[in-house]
mmCIF file of C-alpha atoms in Angstrom:
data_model
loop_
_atom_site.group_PDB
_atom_site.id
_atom_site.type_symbol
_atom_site.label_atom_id
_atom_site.label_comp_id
_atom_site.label_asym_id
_atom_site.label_seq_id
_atom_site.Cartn_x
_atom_site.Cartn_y
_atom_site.Cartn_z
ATOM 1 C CA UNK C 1 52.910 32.672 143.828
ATOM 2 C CA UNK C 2 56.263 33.526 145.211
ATOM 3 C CA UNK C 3 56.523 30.493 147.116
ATOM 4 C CA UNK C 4 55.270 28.175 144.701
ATOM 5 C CA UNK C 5 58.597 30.167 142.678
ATOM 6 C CA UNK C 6 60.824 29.888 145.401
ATOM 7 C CA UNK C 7 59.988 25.740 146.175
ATOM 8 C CA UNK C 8 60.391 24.956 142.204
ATOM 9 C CA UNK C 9 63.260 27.117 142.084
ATOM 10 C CA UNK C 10 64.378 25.056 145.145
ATOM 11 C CA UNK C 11 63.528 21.543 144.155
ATOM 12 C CA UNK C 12 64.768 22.020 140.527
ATOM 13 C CA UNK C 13 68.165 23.380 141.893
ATOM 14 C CA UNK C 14 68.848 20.521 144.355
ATOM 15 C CA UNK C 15 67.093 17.163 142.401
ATOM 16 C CA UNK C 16 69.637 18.788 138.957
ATOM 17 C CA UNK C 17 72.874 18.639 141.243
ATOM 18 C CA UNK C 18 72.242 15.439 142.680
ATOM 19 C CA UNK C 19 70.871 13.634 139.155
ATOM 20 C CA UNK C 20 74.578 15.496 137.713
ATOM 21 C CA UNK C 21 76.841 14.686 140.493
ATOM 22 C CA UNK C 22 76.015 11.363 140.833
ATOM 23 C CA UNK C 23 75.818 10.886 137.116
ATOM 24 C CA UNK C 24 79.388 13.172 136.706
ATOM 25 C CA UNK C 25 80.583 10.295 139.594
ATOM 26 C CA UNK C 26 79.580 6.865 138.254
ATOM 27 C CA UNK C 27 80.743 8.025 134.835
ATOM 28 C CA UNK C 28 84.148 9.049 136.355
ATOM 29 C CA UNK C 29 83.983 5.900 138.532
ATOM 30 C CA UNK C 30 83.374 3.522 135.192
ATOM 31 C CA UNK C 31 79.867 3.218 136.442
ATOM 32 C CA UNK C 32 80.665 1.708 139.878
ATOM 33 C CA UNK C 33 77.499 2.306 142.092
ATOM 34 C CA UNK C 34 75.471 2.579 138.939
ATOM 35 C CA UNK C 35 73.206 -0.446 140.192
ATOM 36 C CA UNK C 36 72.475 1.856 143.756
ATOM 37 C CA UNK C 37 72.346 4.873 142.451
ATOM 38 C CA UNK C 38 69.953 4.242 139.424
ATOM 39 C CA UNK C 39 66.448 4.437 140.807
ATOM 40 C CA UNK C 40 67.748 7.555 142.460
ATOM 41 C CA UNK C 41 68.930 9.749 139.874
ATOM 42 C CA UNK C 42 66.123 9.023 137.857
ATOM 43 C CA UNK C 43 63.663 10.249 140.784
ATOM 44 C CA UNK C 44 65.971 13.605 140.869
ATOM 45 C CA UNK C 45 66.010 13.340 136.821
ATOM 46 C CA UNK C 46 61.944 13.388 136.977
ATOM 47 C CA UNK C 47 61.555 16.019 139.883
ATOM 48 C CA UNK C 48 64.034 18.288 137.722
ATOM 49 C CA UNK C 49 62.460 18.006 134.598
ATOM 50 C CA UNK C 50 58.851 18.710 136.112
ATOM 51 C CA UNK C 51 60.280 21.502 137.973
ATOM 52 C CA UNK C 52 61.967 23.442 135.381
ATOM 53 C CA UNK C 53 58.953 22.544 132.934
ATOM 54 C CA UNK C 54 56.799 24.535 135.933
ATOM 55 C CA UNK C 55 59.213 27.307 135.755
ATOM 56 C CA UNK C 56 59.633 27.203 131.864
ATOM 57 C CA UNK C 57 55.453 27.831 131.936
ATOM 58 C CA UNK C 58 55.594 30.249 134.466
ATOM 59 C CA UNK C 59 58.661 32.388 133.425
ATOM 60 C CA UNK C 60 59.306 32.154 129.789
ATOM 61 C CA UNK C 61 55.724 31.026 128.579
ATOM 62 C CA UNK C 62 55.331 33.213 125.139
ATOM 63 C CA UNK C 63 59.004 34.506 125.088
ATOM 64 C CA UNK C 64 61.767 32.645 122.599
ATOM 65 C CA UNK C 65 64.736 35.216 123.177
ATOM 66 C CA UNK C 66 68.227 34.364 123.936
ATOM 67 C CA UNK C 67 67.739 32.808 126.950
ATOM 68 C CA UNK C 68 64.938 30.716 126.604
ATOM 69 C CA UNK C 69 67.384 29.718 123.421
ATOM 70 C CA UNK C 70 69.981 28.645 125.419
ATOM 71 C CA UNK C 71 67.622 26.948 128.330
ATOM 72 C CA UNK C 72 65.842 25.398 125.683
ATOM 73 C CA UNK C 73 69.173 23.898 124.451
ATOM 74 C CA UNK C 74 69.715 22.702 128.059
ATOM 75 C CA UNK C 75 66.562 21.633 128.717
ATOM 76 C CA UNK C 76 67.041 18.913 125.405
ATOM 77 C CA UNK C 77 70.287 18.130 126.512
ATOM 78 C CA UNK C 78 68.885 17.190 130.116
ATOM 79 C CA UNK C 79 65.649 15.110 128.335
ATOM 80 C CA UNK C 80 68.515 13.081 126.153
ATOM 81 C CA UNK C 81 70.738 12.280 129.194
ATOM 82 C CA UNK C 82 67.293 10.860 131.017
ATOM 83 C CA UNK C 83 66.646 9.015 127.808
ATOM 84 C CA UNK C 84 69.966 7.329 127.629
ATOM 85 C CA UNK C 85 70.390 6.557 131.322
ATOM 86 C CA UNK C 86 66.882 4.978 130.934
ATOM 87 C CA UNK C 87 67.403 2.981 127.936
ATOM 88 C CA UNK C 88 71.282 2.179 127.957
ATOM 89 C CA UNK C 89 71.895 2.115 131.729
ATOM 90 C CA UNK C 90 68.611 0.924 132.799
ATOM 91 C CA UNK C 91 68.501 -1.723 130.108
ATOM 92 C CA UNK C 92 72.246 -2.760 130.442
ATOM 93 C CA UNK C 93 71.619 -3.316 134.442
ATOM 94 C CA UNK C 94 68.512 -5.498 133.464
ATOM 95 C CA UNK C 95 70.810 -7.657 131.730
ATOM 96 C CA UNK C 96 73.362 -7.589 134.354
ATOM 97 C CA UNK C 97 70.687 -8.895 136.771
ATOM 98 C CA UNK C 98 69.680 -11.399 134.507
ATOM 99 C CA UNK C 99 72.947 -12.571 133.175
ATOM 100 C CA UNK C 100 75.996 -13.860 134.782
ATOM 101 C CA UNK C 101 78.447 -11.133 136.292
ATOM 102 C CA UNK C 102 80.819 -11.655 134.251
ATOM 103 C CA UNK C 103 79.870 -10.807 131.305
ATOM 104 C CA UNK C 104 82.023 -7.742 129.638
ATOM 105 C CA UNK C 105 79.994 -6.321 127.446
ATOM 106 C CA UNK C 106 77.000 -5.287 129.723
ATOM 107 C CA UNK C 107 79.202 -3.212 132.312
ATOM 108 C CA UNK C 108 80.751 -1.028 129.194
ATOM 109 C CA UNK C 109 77.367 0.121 128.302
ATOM 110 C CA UNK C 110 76.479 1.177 131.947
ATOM 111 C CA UNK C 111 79.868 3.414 131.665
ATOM 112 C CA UNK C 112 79.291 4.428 127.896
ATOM 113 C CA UNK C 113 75.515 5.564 129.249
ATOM 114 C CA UNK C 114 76.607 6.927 132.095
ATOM 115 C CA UNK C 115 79.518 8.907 130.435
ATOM 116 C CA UNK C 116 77.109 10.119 127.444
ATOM 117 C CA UNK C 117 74.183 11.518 130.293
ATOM 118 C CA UNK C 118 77.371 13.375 132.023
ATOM 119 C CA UNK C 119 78.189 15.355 128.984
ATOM 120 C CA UNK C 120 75.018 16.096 128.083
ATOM 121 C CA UNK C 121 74.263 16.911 132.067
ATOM 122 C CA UNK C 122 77.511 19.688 131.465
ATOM 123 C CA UNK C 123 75.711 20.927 128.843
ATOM 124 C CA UNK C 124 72.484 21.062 130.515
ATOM 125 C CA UNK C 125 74.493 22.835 133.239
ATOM 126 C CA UNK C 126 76.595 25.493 131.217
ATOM 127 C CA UNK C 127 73.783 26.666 129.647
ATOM 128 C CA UNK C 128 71.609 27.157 132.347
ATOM 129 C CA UNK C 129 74.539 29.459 134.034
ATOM 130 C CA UNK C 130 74.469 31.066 130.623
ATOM 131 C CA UNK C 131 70.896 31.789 130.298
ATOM 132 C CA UNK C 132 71.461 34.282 132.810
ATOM 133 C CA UNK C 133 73.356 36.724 131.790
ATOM 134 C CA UNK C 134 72.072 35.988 127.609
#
């Protein structure tokens, strides 16, 4: 069981900083490499979510203290930000496939998406650190 522990542990850690960075970076960047990065960060954004659910059921199954509180709070926050980049960034880079380049409206909704999941990613983030000393 410890290893099972110590690859979810591992897995959730890694797939969360690389779905945040990159997220934190295309929103800072005003979503350039959004189109690149997008399949990617929704692999990490899937193999983070199934990881911490795995360590949610294994570590804080039957226990709604402060800290499963606060992770749950992170946890939503984390689900929303995989929503919008799905929906808003996914469906605004359909367009931009479909349409011509240069259309305005489409790229503002990759960088309003993007920008939205980054906040929500902080979130996700502050609370986790939280959790552990709640």
């Amino acid at each position: 069981m410890q290893w099972a522990l110590v690859i979810a542990i591992s897995v959730h850690v890694l797939a969360a900083t690389f779905w945040a960075g990159s997220t934190f970076t295309t929103a800072r960047l005003a979503g350039a490499g959004s189109e690149k990065l997008f399949v990617p960060q929704l692999t990490a954004a899937l193999l983070a979510i199934g990881a911490g659910s795995y360590l949610w059921h294994t570590l804080h199954e039957g226990a709604f203290g402060t800290m499963e509180r606060l992770l749950a709070t992170g946890a939503g926050a984390a689900i929303l930000a995989f929503v919008i980049q799905v929906t808003v960034v996914g469906g605004a880079l359909r367009q931009l496939r479909k349409a011509n380049p240069g259309n305005p409206g489409i790229p503002s909704r990759v960088v309003i998406g993007q920008r939205a999941a980054a906040i929500l990613l902080a979130i996700t983030a502050v609370t986790m650190a939280a959790a552990r000393y709640a």
